[in-house]
Short mmCIF file of C-alpha atoms and ligand atoms in Angstrom, two decimals:
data_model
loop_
_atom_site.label_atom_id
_atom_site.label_comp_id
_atom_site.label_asym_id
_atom_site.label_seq_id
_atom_site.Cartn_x
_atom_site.Cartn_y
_atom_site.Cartn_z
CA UNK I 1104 -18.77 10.82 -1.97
CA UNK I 1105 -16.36 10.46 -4.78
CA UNK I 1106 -16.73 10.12 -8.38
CA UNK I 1107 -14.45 8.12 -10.36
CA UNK I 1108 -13.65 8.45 -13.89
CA UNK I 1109 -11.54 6.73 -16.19
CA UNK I 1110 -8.62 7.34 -17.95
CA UNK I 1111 -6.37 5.54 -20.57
CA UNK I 1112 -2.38 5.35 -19.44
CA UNK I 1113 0.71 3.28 -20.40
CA UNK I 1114 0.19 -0.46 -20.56
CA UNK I 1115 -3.20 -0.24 -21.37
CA UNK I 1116 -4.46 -0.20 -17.94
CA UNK I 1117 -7.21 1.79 -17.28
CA UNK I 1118 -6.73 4.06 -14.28
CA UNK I 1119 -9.34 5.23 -12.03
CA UNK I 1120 -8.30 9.33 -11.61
CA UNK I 1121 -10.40 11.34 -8.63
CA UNK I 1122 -12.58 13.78 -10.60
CA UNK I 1123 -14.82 15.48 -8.20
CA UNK I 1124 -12.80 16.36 -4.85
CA UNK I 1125 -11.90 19.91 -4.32
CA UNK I 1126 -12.23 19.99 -0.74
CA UNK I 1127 -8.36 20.38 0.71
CA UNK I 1128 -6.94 23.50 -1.15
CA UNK I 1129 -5.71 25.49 2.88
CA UNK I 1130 -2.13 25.00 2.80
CA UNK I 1131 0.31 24.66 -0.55
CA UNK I 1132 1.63 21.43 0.83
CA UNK I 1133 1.25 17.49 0.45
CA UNK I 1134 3.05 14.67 -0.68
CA UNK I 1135 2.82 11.21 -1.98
CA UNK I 1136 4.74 8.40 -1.35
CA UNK I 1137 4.48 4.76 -2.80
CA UNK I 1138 5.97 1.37 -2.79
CA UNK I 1139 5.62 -1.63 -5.03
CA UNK I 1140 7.36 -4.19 -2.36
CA UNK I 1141 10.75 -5.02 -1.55
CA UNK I 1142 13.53 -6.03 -4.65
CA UNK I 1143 16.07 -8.24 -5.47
CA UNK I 1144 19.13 -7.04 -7.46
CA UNK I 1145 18.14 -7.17 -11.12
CA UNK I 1146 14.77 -8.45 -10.67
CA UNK I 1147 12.68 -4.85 -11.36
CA UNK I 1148 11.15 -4.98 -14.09
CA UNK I 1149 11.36 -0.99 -15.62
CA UNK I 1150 7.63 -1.44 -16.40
CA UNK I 1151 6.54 -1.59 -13.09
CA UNK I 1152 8.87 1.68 -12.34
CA UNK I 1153 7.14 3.45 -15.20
CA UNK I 1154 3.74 2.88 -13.88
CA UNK I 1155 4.46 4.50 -10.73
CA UNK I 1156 4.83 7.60 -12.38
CA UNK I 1157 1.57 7.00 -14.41
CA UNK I 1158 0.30 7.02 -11.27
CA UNK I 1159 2.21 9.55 -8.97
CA UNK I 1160 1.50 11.88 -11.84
CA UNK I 1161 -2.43 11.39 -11.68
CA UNK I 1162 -2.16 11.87 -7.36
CA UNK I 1163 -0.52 14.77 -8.03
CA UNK I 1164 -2.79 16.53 -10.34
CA UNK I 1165 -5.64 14.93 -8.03
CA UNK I 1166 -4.14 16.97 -4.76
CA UNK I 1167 -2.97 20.19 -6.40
CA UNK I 1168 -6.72 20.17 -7.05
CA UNK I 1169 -7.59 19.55 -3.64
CA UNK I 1170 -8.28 15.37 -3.83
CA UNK I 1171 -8.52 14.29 -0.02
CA UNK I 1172 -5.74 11.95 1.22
CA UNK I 1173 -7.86 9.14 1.85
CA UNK I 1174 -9.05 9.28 -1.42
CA UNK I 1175 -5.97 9.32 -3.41
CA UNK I 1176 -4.30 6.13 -1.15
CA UNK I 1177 -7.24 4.32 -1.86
CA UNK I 1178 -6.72 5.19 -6.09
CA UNK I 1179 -2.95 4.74 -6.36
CA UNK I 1180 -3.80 1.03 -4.56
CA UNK I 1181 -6.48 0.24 -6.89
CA UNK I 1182 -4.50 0.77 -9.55
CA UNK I 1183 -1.57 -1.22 -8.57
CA UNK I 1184 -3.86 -3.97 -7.71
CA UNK I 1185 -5.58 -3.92 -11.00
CA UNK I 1186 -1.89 -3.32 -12.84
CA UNK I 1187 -0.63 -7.16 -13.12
CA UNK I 1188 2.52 -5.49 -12.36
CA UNK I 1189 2.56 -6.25 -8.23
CA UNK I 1190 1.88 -8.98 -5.71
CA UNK I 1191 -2.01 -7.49 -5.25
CA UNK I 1192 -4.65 -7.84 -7.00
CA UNK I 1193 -4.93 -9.07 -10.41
CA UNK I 1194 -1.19 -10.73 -9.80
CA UNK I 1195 -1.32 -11.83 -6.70
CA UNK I 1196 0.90 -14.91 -5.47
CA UNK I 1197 -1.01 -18.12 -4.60
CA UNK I 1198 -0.52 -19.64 -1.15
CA UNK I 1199 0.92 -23.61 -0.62
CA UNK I 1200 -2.42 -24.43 -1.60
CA UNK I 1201 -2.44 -23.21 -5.33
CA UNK I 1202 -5.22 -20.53 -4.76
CA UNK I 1203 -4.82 -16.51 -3.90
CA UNK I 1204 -5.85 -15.12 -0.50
CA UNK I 1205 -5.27 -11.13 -0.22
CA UNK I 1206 -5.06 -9.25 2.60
CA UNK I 1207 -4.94 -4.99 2.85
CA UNK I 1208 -5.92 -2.25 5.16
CA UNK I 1209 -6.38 1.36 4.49
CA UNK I 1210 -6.48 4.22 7.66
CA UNK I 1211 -7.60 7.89 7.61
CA UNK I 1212 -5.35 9.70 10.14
CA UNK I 1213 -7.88 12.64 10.59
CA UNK I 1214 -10.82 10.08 12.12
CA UNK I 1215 -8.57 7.65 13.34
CA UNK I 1216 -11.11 5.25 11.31
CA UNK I 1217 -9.97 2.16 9.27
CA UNK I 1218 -10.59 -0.87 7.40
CA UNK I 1219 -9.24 -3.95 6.54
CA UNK I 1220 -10.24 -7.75 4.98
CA UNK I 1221 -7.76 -10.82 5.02
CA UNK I 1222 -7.76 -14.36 3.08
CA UNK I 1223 -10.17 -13.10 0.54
CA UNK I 1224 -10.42 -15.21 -2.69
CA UNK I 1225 -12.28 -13.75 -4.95
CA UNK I 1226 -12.73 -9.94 -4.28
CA UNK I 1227 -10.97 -7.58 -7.28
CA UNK I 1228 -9.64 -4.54 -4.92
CA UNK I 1229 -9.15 -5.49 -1.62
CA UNK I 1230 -8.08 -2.20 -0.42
CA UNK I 1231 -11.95 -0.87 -2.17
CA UNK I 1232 -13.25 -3.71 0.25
CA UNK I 1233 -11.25 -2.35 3.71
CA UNK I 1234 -12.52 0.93 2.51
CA UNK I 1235 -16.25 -0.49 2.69
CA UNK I 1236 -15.71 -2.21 5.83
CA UNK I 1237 -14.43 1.50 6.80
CA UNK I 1238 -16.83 3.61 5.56
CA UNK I 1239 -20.19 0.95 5.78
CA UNK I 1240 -19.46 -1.40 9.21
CA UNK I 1241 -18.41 -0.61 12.96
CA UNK I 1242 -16.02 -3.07 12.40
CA UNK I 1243 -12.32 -2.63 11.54
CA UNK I 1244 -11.28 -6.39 9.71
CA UNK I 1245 -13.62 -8.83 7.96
CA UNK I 1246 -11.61 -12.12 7.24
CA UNK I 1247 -12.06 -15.54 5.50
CA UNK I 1248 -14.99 -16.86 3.57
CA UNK I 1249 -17.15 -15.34 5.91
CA UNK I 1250 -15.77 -11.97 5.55
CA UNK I 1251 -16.16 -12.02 2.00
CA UNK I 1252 -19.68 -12.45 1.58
CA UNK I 1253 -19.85 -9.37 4.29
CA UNK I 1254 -17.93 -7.30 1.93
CA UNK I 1255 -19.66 -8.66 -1.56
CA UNK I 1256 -22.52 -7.90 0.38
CA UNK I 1257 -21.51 -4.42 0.89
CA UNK I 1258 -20.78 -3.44 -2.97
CA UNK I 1259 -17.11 -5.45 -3.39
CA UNK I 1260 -16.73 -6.53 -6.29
CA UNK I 1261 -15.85 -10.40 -7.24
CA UNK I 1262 -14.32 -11.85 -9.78
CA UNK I 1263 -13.15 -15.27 -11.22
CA UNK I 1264 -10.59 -17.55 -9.74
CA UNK I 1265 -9.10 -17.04 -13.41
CA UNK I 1266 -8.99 -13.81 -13.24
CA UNK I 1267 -5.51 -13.80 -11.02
CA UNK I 1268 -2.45 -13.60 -13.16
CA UNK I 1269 0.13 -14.89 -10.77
CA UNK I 1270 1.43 -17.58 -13.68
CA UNK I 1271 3.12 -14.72 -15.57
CA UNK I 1272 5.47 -14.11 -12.46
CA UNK I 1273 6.83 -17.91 -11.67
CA UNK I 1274 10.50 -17.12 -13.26
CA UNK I 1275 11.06 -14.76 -10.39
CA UNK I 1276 13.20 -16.05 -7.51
CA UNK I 1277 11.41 -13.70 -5.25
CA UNK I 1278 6.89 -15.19 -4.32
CA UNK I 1279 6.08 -11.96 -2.12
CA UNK I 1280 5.91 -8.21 -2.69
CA UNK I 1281 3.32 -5.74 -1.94
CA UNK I 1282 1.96 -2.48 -2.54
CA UNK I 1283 1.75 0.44 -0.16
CA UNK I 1284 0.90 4.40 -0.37
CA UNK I 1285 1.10 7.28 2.30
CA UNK I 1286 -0.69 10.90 1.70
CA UNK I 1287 -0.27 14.18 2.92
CA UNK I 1288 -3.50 16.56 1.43
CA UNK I 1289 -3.44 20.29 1.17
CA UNK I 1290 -5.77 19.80 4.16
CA UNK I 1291 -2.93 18.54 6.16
CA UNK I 1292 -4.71 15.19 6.30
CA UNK I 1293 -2.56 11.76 6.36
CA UNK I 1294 -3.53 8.53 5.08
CA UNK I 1295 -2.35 5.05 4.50
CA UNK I 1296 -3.27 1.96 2.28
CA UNK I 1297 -2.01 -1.43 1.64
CA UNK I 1298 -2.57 -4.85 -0.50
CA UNK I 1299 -0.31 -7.90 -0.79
CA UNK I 1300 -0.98 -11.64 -1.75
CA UNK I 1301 1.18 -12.24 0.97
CA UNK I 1302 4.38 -13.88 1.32
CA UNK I 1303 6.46 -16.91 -0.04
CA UNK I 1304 4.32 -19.92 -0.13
CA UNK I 1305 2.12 -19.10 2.46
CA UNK I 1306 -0.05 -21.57 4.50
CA UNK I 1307 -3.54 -21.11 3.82
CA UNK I 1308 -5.34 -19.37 6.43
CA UNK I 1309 -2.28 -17.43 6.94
CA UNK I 1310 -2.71 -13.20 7.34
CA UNK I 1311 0.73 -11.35 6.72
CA UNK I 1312 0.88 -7.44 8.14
CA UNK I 1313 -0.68 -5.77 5.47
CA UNK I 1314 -3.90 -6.01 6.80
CA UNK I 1315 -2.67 -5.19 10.51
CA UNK I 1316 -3.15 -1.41 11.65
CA UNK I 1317 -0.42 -0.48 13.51
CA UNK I 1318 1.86 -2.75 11.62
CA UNK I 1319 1.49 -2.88 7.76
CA UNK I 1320 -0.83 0.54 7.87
CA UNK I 1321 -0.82 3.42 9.69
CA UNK I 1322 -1.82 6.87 9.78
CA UNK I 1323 -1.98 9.41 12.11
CA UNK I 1324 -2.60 13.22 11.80
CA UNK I 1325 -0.03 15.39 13.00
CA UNK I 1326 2.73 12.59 13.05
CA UNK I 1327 2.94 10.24 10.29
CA UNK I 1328 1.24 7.92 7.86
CA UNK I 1329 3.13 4.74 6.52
CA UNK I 1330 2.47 1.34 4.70
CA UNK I 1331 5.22 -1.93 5.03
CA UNK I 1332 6.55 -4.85 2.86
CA UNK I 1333 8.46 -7.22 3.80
CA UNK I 1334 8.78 -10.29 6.07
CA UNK I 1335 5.05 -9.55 8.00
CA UNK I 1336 5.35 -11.97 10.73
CA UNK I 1337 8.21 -9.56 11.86
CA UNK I 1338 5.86 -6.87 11.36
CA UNK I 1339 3.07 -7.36 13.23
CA UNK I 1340 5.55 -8.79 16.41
CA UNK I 1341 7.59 -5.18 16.39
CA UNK I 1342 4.19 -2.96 15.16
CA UNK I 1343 5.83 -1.76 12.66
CA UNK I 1344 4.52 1.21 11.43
CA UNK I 1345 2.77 2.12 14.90
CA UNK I 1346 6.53 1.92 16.00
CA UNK I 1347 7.03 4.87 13.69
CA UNK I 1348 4.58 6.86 14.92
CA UNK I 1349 5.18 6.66 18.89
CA UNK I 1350 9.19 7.41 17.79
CA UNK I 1351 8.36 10.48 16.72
CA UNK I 1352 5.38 11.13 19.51
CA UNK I 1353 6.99 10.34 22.15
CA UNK I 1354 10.71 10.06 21.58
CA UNK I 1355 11.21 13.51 19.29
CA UNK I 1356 12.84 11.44 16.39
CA UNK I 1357 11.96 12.60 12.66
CA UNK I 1358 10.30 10.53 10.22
CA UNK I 1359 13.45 9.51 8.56
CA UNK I 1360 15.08 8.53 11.95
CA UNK I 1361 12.24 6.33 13.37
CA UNK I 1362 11.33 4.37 10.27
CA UNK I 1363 14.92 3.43 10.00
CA UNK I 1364 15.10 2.74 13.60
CA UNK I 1365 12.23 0.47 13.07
CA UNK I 1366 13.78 -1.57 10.27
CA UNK I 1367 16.79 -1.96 11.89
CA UNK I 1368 15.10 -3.80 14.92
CA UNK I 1369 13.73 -6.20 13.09
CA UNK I 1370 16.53 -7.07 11.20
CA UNK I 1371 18.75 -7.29 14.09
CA UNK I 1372 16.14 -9.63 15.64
CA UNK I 1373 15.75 -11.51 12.49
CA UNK I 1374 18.55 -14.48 11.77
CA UNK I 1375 19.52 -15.82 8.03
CA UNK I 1376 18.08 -12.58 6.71
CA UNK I 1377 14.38 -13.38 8.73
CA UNK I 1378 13.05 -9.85 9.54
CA UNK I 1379 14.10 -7.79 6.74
CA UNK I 1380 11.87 -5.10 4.53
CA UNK I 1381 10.98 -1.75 4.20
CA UNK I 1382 8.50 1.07 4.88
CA UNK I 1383 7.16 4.07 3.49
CA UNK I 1384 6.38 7.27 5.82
CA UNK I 1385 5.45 11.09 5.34
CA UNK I 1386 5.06 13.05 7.97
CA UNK I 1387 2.95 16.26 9.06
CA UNK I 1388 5.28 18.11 7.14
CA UNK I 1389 5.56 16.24 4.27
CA UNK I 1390 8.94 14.73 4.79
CA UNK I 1391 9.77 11.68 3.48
CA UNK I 1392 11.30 8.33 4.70
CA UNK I 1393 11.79 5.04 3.03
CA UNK I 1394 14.28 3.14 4.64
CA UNK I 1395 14.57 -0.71 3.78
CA UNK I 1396 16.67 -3.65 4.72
CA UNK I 1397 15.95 -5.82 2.11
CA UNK I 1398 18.40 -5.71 -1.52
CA UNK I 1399 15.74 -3.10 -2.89
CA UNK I 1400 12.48 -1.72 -2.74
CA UNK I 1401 10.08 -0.01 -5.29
CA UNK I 1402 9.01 2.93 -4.46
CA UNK I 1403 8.24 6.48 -6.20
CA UNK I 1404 7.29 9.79 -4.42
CA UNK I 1405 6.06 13.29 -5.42
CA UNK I 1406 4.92 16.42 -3.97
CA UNK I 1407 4.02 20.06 -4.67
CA UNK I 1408 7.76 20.40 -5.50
CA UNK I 1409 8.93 17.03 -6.95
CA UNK I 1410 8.10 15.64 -10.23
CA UNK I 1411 7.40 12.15 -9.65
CA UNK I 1412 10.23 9.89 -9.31
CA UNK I 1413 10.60 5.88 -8.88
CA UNK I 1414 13.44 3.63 -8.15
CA UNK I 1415 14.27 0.25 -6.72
CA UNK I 1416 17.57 0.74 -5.16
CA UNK I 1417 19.71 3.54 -4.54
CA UNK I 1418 18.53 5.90 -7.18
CA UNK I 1419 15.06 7.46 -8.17
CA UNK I 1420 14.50 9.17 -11.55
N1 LIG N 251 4.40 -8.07 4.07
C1 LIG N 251 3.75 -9.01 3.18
C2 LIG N 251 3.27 -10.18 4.01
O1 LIG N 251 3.98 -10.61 4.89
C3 LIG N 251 4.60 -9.51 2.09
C4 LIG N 251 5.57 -8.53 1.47
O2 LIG N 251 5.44 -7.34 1.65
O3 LIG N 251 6.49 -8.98 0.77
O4 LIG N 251 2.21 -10.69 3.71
#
């Protein structure tokens, strides 16, 4: 069981840091990879780019001590949910209907367990809640109303209908976005999380990819793990991140090869720009891909080697 502890960083966000785990220390290795959804030229705020490495720098502390995987994609979510910064969480988009419904999914690749909610209203961290219906159900996805109570029931917690900042993000051009991590422990472990509001003025009732395993989130020890943004009806049709993973398993392609092969599919399929995104992956090894089709995406990495690092287009610093 972990222990959580807080800690003050930039922007006056408190960040929940992994105290207690010091389980993985066998191999020198891991990695960390992050995104904070797709981007449109000029439209990346440097504040958001900062925060990544708030957070990068925390997971990397966390798995130099020996922080499990699972743990750490579950953190670096939580805190971009509870940032403001991202569409999850705290500033999640509303739907056509005026009112939030998030979706996420987190997957351990050493169990093959995983956990997901969709359309939920009023619950804080939805990726905490797919990790309850992971950890406390034999179910995989608790959705709607219904769903909700399940999870509340379970420990999730709720907050006001207020409490979603999505107002402070109505100059932007661009009404989706999403957050996504991938983690390679010292264990060898992957895992994958990720939490979106969804995408441009959704229809109520409607569940993107991000809750999906197979195509928003996937993980899968020995291959890959990976976590999606970007037009999700696309997503789940071509299984995105699933795609990624049978690449490499059964066609021999790296990491970087099959996650670009994968976003280059849909985009093909997809007319007027339909289809496009971008996806995080590490593999086994603790390569890294991040291939996108969209103007941008946010995204940051680090390892046992690399100082963490964020960018939006072509460059990371
Ligand atoms: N993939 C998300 C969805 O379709 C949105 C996004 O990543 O922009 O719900």
């Amino acid at each position: 069981m972990k222990v959580l502890t807080t800690a003050l960083v930039a922007l006056t966000i408190i960040a929940p840091t992994i105290a207690s785990a010091e389980t993985c220390t066998t191999q020198e290795t891991f990695g960390v990879i992050i995104h904070g959804g797709t981007a449109r030229a000029g439209n990346v705020p440097e504040e958001r780019l900062s925060f990544m490495r708030e957070i990068l720098t925390d997971a990397r502390a966390d798995l130099d001590r020996g922080a499990e995987a699972l743990d750490v994609v579950e953190m670096l979510v939580a805190n971009m949910e509870d940032s403001g910064l991202f569409n999850a969480g705290k500033a999640a988009i509303n739907n056509a209907g005026g009112f939030v419904e998030t979706d996420a999914s987190i997957m351990d690749g050493k169990t093959m367990e995983a956990g997901s909610v969709a359309s939920m209203k009023l619950v804080r961290n939805p990726i905490k809640a797919a990790r309850l219906v992971m950890d406390e159900t034999r179910h995989v996805m608790m959705v709607g109303d219904r769903g909700e109570t399940a999870v509340t029931s379970l420990g999730a917690e709720t907050v006001e209908a207020e409490y979603f900042v999505n107002n402070k993000h109505h100059d932007e051009p661009e009404k989706h976005g999403t957050v996504g991590a991938a983690v390679l422990d010292r264990c060898g472990n992957l895992a994958a999380g990720t939490s979106t509001g969804g995408y441009d003025a959704k229809i109520p009732g409607r569940v993107g990819d991000s809750p999906v395993i197979g195509a928003g989130t996937y993980a899968k020890n020995g291959v890959m793990a990976a976590s999606a943004t970007g037009h999700g009806e696309f997503f789940i049709r071509f299984t995105a991140t699933r795609s990624i993973a049978a690449r490499m398993e059964y066609g021999g392609l790296s990491v970087g090869d099959a996650a670009q092969a994968a976003i280059d599919e849909m985009a093909a399929a997809g007319s007027d720009g339909d289809g496009r995104g971008g996806l995080i992956a590490i593999d086994a090894e603790g390569n890294f891909a991040m291939p996108f089709s969209s103007e941008g995406m946010v995204r940051g990495i680090t390892s046992n080697t690399q100082t963490p690092v964020a960018g939006a287009f072509g460059n990371m610093e």
